[in-house]
Tab-separated table of C-alpha atoms in Angstrom:
chain	number	residue	atom	x	y	z
O	832	MET	CA	-0.054	0.177	-0.001
O	833	TYR	CA	1.277	3.570	-0.957
O	834	LEU	CA	0.618	6.350	1.369
O	835	GLY	CA	-0.947	8.085	-1.254
O	836	ASP	CA	-3.829	5.556	-1.764
O	837	LEU	CA	-5.124	6.691	1.972
O	838	MET	CA	-5.397	10.578	0.351
O	839	GLU	CA	-8.017	11.653	-1.529
O	840	LYS	CA	-7.377	12.787	-5.638
O	841	ALA	CA	-6.447	16.299	-5.046
O	842	GLU	CA	-4.365	15.377	-1.736
O	843	CYS	CA	-1.836	12.926	-3.591
O	844	GLY	CA	-1.749	14.980	-6.451
O	845	GLN	CA	0.050	17.692	-4.240
O	846	PHE	CA	1.573	15.084	-2.326
O	847	SER	CA	3.163	13.496	-5.655
O	848	ILE	CA	4.281	17.290	-6.831
O	849	LEU	CA	5.346	18.426	-2.965
O	850	SER	CA	7.592	15.267	-2.812
O	851	PHE	CA	9.550	15.857	-6.383
O	852	LEU	CA	10.032	19.126	-6.062
O	853	LEU	CA	11.600	18.045	-1.978
O	854	GLN	CA	14.142	15.973	-4.516
O	855	GLU	CA	14.555	18.690	-7.464
O	856	SER	CA	13.745	21.744	-5.869
O	857	GLN	CA	14.130	23.890	-8.985
O	858	THR	CA	13.012	22.123	-12.099
O	859	THR	CA	10.521	22.845	-15.242
O	860	VAL	CA	6.733	22.468	-15.372
O	861	LYS	CA	7.567	19.912	-18.192
O	862	ALA	CA	9.536	17.793	-16.221
O	863	VAL	CA	6.656	17.824	-13.309
O	864	MET	CA	4.112	17.225	-15.750
O	865	GLU	CA	6.267	14.365	-16.758
O	866	GLU	CA	6.792	13.150	-13.583
O	867	THR	CA	3.377	13.318	-12.431
O	868	GLY	CA	1.269	12.632	-15.511
O	869	PHE	CA	-0.664	16.201	-14.914
O	870	SER	CA	-1.838	18.537	-17.735
O	871	LYS	CA	-0.615	21.925	-17.122
O	872	ALA	CA	-4.211	22.797	-15.748
O	873	THR	CA	-3.879	20.561	-13.031
O	874	LEU	CA	-0.644	21.097	-11.879
O	875	THR	CA	-1.253	25.061	-11.408
O	876	LYS	CA	-4.427	24.064	-9.709
O	877	TYR	CA	-2.261	21.837	-7.636
O	878	VAL	CA	0.677	24.288	-6.864
O	879	THR	CA	-2.124	27.323	-6.081
O	880	LEU	CA	-3.846	24.827	-3.395
O	881	LEU	CA	-0.435	23.996	-2.309
O	882	ASN	CA	0.558	27.278	-1.511
O	883	ASP	CA	-2.729	28.459	-0.077
O	884	LYS	CA	-2.786	25.690	2.354
O	885	ALA	CA	1.079	26.621	3.298
O	886	LEU	CA	0.154	30.133	3.811
O	887	ASP	CA	-3.448	29.244	5.772
O	888	SER	CA	-1.140	27.075	8.011
O	889	GLY	CA	1.482	29.388	8.639
O	890	LEU	CA	4.234	27.378	7.170
O	891	GLU	CA	7.154	28.949	5.318
O	892	LEU	CA	6.633	26.734	2.191
O	893	THR	CA	6.209	28.408	-1.202
O	894	ILE	CA	6.295	27.201	-4.884
O	895	HIS	CA	7.701	29.939	-7.198
O	896	SER	CA	6.002	29.317	-11.186
O	897	GLU	CA	8.157	31.557	-13.426
O	898	ASP	CA	8.940	31.126	-17.058
O	899	GLU	CA	7.498	27.766	-17.518
O	900	ASN	CA	9.702	26.790	-14.020
O	901	LEU	CA	9.189	25.887	-10.717
O	902	ARG	CA	10.807	26.443	-7.397
O	903	LEU	CA	10.117	25.130	-3.943
O	904	SER	CA	11.249	27.497	-1.072
O	905	ILE	CA	11.031	26.489	2.634
O	906	GLY	CA	11.683	28.575	5.219
O	907	ALA	CA	12.393	31.981	5.531
O	908	ALA	CA	13.432	33.645	2.110
């Protein structure tokens, strides 16, 4: 059994993105799409949800999206 099996679809998707970015803190949108199988629209939605959850929870975690690149920042920037 995988951890993702215990989550709702959206949560599992967000977990997949975050897990990938923890390994590759700076990457391309295309690389994340290939790794996860998500469309660009789904990837964008999940990144927005992750950033919103982090902000609401007071976590110092942000996924930056610039020019088809994604970058994970953890802690004070």
